[in-house]
Coordinates of C-alpha atoms and ligand atoms in Angstrom, one line a residue:
X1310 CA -41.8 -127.6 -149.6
X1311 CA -42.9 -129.5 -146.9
X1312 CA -43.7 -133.1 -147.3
X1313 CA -46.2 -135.4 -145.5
X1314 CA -45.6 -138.4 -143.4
X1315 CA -47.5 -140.6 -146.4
X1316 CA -45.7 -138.9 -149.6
X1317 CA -42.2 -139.5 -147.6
X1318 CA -43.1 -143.1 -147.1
X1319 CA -44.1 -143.0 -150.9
X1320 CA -41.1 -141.9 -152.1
X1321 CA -39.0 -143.7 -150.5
X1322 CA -41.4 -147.2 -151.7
X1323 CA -40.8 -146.0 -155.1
X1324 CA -36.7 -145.2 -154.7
X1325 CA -36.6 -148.7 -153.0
X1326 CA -38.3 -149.6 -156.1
X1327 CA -36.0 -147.9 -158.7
X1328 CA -32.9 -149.3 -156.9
X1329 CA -33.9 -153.2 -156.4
X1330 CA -35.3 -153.3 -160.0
X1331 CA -31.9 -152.2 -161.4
X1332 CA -29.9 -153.6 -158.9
X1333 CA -31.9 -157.4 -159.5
X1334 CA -30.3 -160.0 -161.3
X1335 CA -31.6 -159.9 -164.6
X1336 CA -30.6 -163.1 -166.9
X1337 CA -30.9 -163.5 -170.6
X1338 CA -29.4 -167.6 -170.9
X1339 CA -28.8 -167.0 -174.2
X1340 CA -26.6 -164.3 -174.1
X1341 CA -23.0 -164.6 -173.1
X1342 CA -22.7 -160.9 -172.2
X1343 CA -26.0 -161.0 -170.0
X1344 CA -24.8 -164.3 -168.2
X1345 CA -21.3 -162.6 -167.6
X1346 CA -22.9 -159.1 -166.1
X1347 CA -25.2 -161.5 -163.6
X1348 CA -21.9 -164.0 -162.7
X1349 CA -19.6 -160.2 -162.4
X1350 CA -22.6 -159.3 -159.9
X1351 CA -22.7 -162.6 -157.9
X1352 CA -18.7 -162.9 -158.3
X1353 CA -18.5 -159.5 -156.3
X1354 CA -20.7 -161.1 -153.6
X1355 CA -18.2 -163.6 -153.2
X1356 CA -15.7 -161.3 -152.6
X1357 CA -17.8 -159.6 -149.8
X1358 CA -17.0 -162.5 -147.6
X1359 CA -13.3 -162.4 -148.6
X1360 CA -10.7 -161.3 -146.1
X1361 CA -7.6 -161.9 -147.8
X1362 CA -7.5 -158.6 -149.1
X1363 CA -8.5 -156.7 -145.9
X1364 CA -6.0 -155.0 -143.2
X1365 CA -5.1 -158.7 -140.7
X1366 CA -7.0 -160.8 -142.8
X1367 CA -5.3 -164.0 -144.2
X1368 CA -4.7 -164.2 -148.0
X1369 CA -6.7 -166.9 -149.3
X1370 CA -8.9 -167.5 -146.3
X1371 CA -12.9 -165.9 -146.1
X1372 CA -14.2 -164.9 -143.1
X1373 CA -16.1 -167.0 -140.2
X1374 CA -17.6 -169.7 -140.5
X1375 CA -16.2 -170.4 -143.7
X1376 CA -13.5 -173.4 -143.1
X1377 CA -10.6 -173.3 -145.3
X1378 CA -12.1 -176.2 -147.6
X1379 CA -14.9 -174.0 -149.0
X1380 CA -12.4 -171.1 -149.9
X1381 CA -10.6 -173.5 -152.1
X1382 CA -14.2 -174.3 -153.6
X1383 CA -14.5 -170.9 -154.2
X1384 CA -11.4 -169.8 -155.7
X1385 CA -12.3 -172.8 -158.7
X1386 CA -15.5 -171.1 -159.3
X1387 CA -13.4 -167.5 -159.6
X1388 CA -11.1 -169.3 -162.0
X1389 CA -13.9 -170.6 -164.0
X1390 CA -15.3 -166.7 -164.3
X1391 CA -12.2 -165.5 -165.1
X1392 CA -11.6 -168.1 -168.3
X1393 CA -15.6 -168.2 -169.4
X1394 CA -15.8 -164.1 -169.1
X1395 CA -12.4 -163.3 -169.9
X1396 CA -12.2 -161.4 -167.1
X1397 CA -9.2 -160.7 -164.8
X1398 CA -10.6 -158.4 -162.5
X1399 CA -9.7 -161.3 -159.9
X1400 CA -6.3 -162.9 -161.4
X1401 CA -4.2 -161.5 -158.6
X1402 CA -6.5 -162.5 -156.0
X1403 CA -6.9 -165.5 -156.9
X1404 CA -3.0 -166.5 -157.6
X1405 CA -2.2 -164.9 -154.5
X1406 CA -4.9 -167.0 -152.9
X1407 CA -3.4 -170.5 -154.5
X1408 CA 0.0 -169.3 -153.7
X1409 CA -0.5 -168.3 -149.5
X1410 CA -2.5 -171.8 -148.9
X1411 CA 0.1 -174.1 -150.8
X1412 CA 1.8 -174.6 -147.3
X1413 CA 5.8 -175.4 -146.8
X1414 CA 5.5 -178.4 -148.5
X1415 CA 3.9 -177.6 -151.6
X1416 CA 0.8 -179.6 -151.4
X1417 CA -2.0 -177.8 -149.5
X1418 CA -1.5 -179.1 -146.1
X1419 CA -0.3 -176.1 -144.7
X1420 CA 0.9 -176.9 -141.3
X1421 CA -1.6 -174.1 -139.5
X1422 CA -4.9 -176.3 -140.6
X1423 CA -3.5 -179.2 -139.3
X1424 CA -6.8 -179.1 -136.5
X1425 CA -9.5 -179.2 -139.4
X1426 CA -8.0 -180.1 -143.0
X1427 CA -9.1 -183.7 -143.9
X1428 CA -8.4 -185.6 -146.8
X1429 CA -11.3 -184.2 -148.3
X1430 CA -10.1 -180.3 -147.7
X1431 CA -7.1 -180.9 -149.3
X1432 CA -9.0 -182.2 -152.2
X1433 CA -10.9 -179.5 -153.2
X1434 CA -8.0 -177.0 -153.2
X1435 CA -6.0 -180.0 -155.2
X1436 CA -9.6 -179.9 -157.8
X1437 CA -9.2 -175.7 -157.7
X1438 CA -5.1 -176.0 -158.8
X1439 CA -6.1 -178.9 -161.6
X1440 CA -8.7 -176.3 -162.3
X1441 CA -6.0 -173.5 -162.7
X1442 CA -3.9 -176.1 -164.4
X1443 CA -6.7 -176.8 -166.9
X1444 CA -7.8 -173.5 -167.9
X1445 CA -3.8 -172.5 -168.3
X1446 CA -3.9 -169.6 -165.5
X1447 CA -1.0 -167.3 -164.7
X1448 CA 1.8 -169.6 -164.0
X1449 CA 3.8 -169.3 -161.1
X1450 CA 7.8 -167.9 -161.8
X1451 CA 10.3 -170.5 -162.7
X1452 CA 11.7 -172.2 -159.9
X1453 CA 8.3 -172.6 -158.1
X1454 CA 6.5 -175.5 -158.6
X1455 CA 3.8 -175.1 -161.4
X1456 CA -0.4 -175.6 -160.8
X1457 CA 0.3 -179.2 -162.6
X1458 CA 2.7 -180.0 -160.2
X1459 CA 1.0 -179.0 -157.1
X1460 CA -1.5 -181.3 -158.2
X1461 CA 0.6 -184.0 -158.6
X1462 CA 1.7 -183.2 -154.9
X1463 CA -2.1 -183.5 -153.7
X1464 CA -2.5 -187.0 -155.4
X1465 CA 0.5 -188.1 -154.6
X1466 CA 0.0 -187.4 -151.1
X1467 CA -3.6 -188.4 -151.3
X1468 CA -2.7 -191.4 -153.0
X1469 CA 0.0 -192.3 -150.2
X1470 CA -2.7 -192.2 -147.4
X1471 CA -5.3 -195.4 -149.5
X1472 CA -5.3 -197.7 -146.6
X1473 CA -6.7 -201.5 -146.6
X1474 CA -6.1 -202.3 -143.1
X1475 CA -9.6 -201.6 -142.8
X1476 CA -12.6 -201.9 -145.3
X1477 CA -10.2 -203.4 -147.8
X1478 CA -9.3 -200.2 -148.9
X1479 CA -10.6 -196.2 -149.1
X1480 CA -9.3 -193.3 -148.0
X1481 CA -10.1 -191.9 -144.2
X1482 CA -11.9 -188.6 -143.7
X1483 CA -9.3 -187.4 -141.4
X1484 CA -5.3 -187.0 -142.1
X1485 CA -4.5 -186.9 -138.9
X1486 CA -5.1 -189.1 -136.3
X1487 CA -6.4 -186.6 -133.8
X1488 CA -9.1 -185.1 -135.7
X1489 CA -12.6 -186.5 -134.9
X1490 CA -13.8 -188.1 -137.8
X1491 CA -10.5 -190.2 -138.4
X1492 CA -12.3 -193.7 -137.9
X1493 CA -14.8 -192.6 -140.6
X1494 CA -13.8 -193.8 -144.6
X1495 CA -15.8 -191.6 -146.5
X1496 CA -17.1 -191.2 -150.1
X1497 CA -16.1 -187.5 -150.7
X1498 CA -12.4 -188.0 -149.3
X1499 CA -11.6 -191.3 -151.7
X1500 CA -13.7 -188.9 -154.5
X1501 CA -11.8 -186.6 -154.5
X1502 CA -8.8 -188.7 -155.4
X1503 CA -10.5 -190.0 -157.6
X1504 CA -11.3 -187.1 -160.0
X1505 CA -8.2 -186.1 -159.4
X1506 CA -6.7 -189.2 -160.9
X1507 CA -9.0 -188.7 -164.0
X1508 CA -7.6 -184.9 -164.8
X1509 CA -4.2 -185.7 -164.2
X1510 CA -4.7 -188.9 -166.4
X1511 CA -6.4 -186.5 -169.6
X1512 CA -4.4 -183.8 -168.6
X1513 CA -0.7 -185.5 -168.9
X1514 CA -1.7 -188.5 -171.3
X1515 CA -0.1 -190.8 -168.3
X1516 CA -2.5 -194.2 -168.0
X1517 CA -0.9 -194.7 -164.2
X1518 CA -3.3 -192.4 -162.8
X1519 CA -6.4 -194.4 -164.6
X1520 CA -5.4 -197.3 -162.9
X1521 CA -5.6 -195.6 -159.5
X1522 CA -9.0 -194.0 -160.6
X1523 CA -10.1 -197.6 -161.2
X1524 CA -9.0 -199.1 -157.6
X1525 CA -11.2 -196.1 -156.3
X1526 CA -14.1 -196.3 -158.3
X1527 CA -14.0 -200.0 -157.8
X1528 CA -13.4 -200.1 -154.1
X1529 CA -16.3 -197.7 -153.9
X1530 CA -18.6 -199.9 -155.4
X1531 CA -17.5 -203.3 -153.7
X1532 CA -17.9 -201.6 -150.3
X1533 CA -21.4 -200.4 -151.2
X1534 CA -20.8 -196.6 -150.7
X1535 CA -21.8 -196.6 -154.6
X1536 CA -25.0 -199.2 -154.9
X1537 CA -26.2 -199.7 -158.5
X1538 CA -30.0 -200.3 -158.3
X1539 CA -31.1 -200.7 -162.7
X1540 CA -29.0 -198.4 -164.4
X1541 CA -29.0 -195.6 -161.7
X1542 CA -26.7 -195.2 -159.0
X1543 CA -27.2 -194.2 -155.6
X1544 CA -24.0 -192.6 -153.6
X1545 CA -24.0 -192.9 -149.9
X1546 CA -21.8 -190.9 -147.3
X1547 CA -19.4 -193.1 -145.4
X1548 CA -18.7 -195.6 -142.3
X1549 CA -17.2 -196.4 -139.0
X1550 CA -13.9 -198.4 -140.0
X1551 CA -15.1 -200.4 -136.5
X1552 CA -17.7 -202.4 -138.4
X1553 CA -15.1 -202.4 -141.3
X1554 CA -17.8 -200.0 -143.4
X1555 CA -20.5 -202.5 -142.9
X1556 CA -22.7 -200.0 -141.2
X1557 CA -23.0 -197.4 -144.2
X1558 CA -24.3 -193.7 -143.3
X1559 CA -27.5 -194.0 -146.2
X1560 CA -27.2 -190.0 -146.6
X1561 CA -26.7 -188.9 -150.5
X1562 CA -25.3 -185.2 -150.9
X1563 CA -24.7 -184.2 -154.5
X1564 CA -21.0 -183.4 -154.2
X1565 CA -20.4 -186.5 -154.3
X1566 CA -22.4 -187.0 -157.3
X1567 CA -20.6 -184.5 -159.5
X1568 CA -17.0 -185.3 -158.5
X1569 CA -17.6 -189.3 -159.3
X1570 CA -19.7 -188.4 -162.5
X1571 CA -17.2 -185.5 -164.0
X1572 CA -13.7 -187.7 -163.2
X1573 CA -15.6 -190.9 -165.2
X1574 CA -16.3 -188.2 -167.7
X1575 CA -12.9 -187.0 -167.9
X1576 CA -11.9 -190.8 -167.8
X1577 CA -14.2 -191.9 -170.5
X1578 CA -12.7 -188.2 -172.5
X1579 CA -9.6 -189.7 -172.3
X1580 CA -9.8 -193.9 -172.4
X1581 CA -12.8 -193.6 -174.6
X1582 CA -13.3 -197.1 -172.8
X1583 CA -17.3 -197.7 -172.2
X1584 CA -17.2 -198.7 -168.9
X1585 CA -16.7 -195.0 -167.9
X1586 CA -19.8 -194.0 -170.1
X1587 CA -21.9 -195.7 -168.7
X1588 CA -20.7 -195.2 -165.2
X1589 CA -21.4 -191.4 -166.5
X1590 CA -24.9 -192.1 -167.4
X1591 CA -25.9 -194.5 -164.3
X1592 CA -24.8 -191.4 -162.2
X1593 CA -26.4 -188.7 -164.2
X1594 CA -29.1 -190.5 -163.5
X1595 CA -29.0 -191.3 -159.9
X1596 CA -28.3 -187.1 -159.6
X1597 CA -32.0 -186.5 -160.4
X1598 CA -32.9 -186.7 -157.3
X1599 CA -31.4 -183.1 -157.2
X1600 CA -33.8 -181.7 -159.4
X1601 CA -37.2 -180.6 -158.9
X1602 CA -39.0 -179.7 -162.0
X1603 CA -35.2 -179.8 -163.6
X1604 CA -34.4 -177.2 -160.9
X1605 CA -31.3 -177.8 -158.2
X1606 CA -32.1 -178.6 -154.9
X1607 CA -30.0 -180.0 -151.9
X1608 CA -32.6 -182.6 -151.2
X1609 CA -30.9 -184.0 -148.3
X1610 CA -31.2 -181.1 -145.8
X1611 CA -32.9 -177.9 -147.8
X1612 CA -36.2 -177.7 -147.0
X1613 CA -35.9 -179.6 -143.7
X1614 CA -36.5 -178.9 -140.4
X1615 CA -32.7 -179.0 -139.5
X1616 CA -31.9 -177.5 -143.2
X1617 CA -28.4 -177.1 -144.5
X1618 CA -25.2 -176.4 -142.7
X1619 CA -22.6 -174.1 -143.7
X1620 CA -20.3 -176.4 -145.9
X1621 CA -23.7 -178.1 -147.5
X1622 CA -24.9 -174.4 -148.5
X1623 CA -22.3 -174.6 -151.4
X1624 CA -22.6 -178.5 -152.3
X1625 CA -25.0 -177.0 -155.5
X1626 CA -21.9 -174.9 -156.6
X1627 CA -19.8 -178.3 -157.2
X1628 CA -22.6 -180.4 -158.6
X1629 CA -23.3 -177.2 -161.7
X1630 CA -19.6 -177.2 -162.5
X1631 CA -19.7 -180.9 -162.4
X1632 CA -22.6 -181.0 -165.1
X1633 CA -20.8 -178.5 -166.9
X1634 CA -17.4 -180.6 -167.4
X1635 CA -19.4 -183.8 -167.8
X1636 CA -21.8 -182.4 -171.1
X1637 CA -18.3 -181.4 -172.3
X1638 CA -16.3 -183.7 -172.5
X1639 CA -19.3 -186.7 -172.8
X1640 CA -21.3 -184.8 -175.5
X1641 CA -23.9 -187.6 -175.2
X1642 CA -25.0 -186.0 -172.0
X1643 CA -25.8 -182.5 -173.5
X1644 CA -29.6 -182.6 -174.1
X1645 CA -30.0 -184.1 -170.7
X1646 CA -27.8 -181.8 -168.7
X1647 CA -28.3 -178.6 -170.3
X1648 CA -32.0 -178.7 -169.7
X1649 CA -31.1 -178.7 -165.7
X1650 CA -28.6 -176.2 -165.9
X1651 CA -31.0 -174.1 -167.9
X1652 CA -33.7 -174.3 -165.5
X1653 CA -31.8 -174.0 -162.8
X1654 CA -30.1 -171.5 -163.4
X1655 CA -32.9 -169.1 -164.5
X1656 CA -34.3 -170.3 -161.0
X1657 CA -31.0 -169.2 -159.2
X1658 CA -31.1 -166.0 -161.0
X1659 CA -34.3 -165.3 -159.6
X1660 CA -33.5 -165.6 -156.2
X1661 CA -30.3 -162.9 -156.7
X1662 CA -32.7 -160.0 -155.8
X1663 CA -31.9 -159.7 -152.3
X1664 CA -30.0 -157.7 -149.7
X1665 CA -28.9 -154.3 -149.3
X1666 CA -27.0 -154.7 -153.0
X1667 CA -30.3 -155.7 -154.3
X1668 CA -28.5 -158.6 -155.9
X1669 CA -27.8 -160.7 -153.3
X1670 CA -28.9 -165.1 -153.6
X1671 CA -31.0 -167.1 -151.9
X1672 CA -30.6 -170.7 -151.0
X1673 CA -33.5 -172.1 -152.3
X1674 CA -33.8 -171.8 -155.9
X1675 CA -37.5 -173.5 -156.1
X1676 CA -39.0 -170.5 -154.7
X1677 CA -37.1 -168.5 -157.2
X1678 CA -37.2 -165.5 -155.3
X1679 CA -34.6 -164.3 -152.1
X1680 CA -35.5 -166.3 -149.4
X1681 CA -33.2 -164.4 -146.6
X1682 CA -31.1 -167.5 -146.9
X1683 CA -27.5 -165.5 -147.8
X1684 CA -23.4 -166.6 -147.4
X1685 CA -20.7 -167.5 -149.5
X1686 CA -22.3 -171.4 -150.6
X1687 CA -25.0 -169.6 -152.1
X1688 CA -22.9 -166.6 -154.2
X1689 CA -20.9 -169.3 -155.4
X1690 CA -23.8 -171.9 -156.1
X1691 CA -25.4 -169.4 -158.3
X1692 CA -22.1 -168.3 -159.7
X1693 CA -21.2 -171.6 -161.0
X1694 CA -24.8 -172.5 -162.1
X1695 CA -25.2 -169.3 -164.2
X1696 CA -21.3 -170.1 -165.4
X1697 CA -21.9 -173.7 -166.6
X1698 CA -24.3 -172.3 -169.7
X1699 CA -21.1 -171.2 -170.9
X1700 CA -19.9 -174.1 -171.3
X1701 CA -20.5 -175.5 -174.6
X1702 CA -19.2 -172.2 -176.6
X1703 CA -15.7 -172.3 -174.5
X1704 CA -13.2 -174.6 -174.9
X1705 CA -12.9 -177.4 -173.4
X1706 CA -10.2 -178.2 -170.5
X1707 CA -7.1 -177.7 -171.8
X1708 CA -4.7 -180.9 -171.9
X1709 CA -0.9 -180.9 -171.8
X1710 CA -1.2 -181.0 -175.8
X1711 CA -4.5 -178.7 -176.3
X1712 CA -3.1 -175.2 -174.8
X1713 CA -2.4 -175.9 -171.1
X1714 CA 1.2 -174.7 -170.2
X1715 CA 1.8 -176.0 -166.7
X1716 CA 5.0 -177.5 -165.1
X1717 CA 4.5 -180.6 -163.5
X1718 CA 6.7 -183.3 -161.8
X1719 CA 5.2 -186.5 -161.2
X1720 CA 6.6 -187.3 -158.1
X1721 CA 6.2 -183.9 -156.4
X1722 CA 5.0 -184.5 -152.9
X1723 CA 6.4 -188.2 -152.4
X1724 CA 9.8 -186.2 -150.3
X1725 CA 7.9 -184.9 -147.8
X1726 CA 5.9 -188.3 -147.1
X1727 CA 8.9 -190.3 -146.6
X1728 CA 10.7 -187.1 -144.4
X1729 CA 9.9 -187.0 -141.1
X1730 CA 9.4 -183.7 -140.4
X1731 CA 6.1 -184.0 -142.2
X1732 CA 2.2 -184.2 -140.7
X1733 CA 1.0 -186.9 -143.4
X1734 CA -1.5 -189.1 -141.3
X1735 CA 0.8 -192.3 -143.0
X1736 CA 4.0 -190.6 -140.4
X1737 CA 1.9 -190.0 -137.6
X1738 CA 3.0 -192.7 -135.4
X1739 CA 1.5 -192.4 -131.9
X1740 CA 3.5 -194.0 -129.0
X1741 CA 2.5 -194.2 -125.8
X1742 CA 4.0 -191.0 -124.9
X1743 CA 2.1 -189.4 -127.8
X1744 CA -0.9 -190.6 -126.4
X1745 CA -1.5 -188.5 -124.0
X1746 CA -0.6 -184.9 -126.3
X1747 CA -2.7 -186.3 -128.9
X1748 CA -6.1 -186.6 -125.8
X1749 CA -4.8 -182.8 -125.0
X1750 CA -4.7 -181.9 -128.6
X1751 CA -8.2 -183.8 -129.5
X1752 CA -9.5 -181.9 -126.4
X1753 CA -8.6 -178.6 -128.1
X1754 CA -10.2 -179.8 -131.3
X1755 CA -12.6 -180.5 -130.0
X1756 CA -13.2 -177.5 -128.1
X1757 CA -12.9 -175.4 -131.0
X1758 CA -15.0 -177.5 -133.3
X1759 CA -18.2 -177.4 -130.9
X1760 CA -17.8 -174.1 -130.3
X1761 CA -17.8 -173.5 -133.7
X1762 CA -20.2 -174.6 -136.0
X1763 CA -20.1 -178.7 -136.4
X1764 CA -17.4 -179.6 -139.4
X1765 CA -19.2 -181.5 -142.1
X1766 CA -22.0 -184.2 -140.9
X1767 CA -21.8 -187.1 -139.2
Ligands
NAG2346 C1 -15.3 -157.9 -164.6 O1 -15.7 -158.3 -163.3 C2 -15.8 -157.1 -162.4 C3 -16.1 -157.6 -161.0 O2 -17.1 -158.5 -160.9 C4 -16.7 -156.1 -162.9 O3 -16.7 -155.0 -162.1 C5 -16.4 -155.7 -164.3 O4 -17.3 -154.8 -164.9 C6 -16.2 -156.9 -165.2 N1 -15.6 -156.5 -166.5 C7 -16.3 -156.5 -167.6 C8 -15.6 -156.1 -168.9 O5 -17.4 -157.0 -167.7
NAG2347 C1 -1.2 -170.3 -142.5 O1 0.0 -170.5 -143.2 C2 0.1 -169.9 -144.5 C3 1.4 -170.3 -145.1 O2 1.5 -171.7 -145.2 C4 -0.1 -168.4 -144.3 O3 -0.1 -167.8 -145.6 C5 -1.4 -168.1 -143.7 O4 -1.4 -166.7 -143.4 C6 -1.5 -168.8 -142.3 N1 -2.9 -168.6 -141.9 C7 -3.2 -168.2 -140.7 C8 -4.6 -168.1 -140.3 O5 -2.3 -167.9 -139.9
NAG2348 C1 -13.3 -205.9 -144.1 O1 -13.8 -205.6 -145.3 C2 -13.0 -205.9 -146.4 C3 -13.7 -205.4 -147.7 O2 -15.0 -205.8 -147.8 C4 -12.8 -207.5 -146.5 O3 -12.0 -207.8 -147.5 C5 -12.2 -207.9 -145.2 O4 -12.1 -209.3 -145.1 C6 -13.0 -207.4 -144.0 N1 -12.3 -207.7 -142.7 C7 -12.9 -208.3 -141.7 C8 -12.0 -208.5 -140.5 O5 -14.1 -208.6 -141.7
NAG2349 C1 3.9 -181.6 -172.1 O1 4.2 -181.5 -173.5 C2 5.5 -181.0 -173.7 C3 5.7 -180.7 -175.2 O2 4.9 -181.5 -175.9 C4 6.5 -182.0 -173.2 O3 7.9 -181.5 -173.4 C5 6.3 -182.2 -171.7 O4 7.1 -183.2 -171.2 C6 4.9 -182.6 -171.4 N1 4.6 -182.6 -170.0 C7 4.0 -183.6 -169.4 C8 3.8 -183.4 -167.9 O5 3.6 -184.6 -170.0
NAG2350 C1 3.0 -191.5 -164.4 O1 2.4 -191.3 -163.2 C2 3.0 -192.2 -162.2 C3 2.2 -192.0 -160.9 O2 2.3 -190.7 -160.4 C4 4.5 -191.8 -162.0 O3 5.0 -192.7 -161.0 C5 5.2 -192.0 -163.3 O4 6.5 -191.5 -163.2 C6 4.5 -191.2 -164.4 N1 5.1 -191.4 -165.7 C7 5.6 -190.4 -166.4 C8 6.2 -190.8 -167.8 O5 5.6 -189.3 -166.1
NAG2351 C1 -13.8 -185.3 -175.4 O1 -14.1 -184.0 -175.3 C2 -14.1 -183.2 -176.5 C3 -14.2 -181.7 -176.1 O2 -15.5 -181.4 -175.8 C4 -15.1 -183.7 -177.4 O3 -15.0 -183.0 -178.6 C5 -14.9 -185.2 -177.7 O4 -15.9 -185.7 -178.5 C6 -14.9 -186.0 -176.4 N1 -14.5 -187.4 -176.6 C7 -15.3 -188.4 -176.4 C8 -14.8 -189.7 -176.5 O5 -16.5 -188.2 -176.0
NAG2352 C1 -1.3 -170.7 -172.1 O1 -0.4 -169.9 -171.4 C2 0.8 -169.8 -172.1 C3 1.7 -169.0 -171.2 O2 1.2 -167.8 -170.8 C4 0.6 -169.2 -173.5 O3 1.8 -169.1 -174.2 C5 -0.4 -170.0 -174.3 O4 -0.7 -169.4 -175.5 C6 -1.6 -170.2 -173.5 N1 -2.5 -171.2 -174.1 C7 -3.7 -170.8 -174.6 C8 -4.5 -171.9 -175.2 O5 -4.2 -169.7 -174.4

């Protein structure tokens, strides 16, 4: 049989058609078995950027440009799949993952990131092992340190680094002193201390780690990176320690939203003191300027002219898991929060119908179809998004008394601040021989980071 030009091209239209209909993301919200086939589908896009399990790739690292932070981001959304779905397709991946990137001195500053890892990269793999800790994944053996303590390590070593010589307080973006962006105090660094304060607070019943969630919230507000204006609050980025963080950078990403709204939830879970409620309720409600018609949007860069960079494409994956934790364990904030998740994720569902897999997501989740806008920040937005409606039939995060199972030690870390051989930014004492390594090394950083794409903003 022979077959014409037009009939080919017919054929083919309608095998195109057959393939990206059942390939498409198709999402029933109220079904826990429909949510968990779209998150398998989007989880497995993930892993398409993953080299940790290919021949010379680096176990726990995904491929360029994906800096070391975001694969810590996206290992928390993995573990959150694995505990919502009950499915442990990943486990191994993932524990191998937490255990490459723990570094020699068991608290995610492995030496080999010393040119890029800031205060606020080491937080987000210290928020993926609290995450571990929380939802009681595979421990490690006896005689390693457990996900508890490992996270004990990151605050402590976190914790170590709040510096008032300038500012009156806050954390720096960098840890160490050569990396550009080390005269900048930031919002998402000190944040990220800051929720991990409030887990490790709920988790191990231990008030110490409230106190310190306290000095950051309030140090924070005092410095105007959080402005109240009525009962909403508005988050800002950052500033130059040379004007003592007088000068603020006005730019509000939603990351830092969801980690200061979910660790006052987690406080207020745990103090039951009001003054964490309604810190959870005036930033709930500075978040909606996220939402567009109650669905997810990166306002400060999607849909601009410049548009989002690398690390910002995934800043949506952090603010659904945030909303998630914070209905939980603030059940006040249900009818509010589960209307955005809702929407948006019905939204980001419809823009998983791209690519060769058919079932690839877009970046803009207005649209609600692909928009050719692909990468790992946008599998694990709509991953986490699509997650969070599961979040009210699972339990909630486990404590040291409600099922978790974790080792910790509470001063894990603190020995390799005070030993020299350590690269803690407190250690890092530059003398006047020093001086001129560190230029070379900044050089190199430098080098590397503008040939690369641009770290972060700024
Ligand atoms: C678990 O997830 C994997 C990978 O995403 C998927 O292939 C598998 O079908 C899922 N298992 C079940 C029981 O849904
Ligand atoms: C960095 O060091 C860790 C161990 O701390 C190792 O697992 C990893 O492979 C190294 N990464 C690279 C890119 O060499
Ligand atoms: C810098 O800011 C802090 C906090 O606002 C303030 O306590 C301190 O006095 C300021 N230092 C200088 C030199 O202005
Ligand atoms: C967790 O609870 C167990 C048993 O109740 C107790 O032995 C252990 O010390 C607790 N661990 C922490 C970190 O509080
Ligand atoms: C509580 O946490 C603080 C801060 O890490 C620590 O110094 C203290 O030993 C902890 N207390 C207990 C009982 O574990
Ligand atoms: C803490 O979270 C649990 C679990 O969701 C919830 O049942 C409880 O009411 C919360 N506590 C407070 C004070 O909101
Ligand atoms: C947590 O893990 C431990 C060790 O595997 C197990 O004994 C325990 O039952 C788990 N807890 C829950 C709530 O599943």
């Amino acid at each position: 049989m022979r077959l014409f030009k037009s009939q080919i091209l017919t054929l083919l239209t309608a095998i195109n058609f057959l393939t990206s209909t059942t390939n498409a993301i198709d999402l029933d919200i109220t079904s826990k078995t429909s949510i968990c086939n779209a998150a398998s589908l989007i989880a497995g896009g993930i892993l398409d950027y993953y080299e940790g399990t290919t021949y010379g790739g680096t176990v726990g690292m995904f491929s360029q440009p994906y800096y070391w932070w975001e694969s810590g981001g996206a290992f928390g959304g993995l573990i959150d799949f694995q505990f919502f779905c009950d499915n442990d397709t990943y486990d191994e991946i993932i524990y191998n993952a937490l255990m490459a990137q723990k570094g020699s001195g068991n608290n995610y500053i492995p030496a080999n990131q010393s040119t890029t890892e800031g205060n606020d990269d080491q937080g987000f793999w210290g928020l993926t092992v609290m995450e571990a800790t929380e939802r009681n994944f595979t421990n490690p053996p006896s005689g390693e340190p457990g996900w508890l303590a490992l996270s004990q390590a990151v605050f402590n070593t976190m914790w170590a680094r709040w510096e008032t010589d300038s500012c009156g307080g806050g954390l720096r973006w960098q840890i160490f002193t050569w990396n550009s962006g080390y005269s900048y105090k930031n919002t998402i660094s000190t944040a990220c201390l800051f929720a991990m304060a409030t887990r490790l607070a709920r988790y191990t019943g231990n008030e110490t780690y409230i106190d310190v969630a306290e000095t950051a919230f309030q140090w924070l507000t005092d410095i105007d990176f959080i402005g109240l204006s009525g009962d909403t609050y508005r988050v800002y980025d950052g500033a130059q320690i040379g004007t003592n963080c007088t000068e603020i950078t006005q730019i509000q990403w939603s990351y830092n939203f969801a980690l200061l709204m979910s660790g006052s939830a987690y406080a207020y879970n745990f103090t039951e003191d009001t003054v964490w409620l309604t810190r959870v309720n005036d930033l709930l409600n500075g978040a909606s300027i996220f939402f567009e018609n109650d669905i997810m949007y990166e306002q400060a860069c999607q849909g601009t002219t410049k548009g989002c960079n690398t690390d910002q494409r995934s800043f949506k994956a952090y603010l659904s898991r945030s909303l998630g934790q914070t209905m939980k364990l603030v059940p006040s904030t249900q009818s509010t929060i589960q209307t955005y998740l809702e929407t948006s994720a019905q939204a980001a569902a419809d823009t998983c119908n791209g690519g060769r897999d058919g079932h690839t997501c877009g970046q803009n989740w207005l649209l609600k179809t692909y928009d050719n806008m692909y990468g790992l920040g946008e599998q694990m937005s709509a991953l986490e998004v699509i997650l969070s409606l599961l979040t009210e039939q699972s339990p909630a995060p486990y404590t040291n008394n409600t099922g978790g199972s974790s080792t910790g030690d509470a001063s894990a870390g603190l020995s390799s601040i005070r030993g020299s051989s350590s690269l803690t930014g407190t250690d890092v004492t530059v003398t006047g021989k020093d001086k001129a390594g560190s230029g070379v090394i900044t050089a190199i950083v430098l080098a590397v980071l503008t040939g690369g794409a641009v770290w972060m903003i700024v």
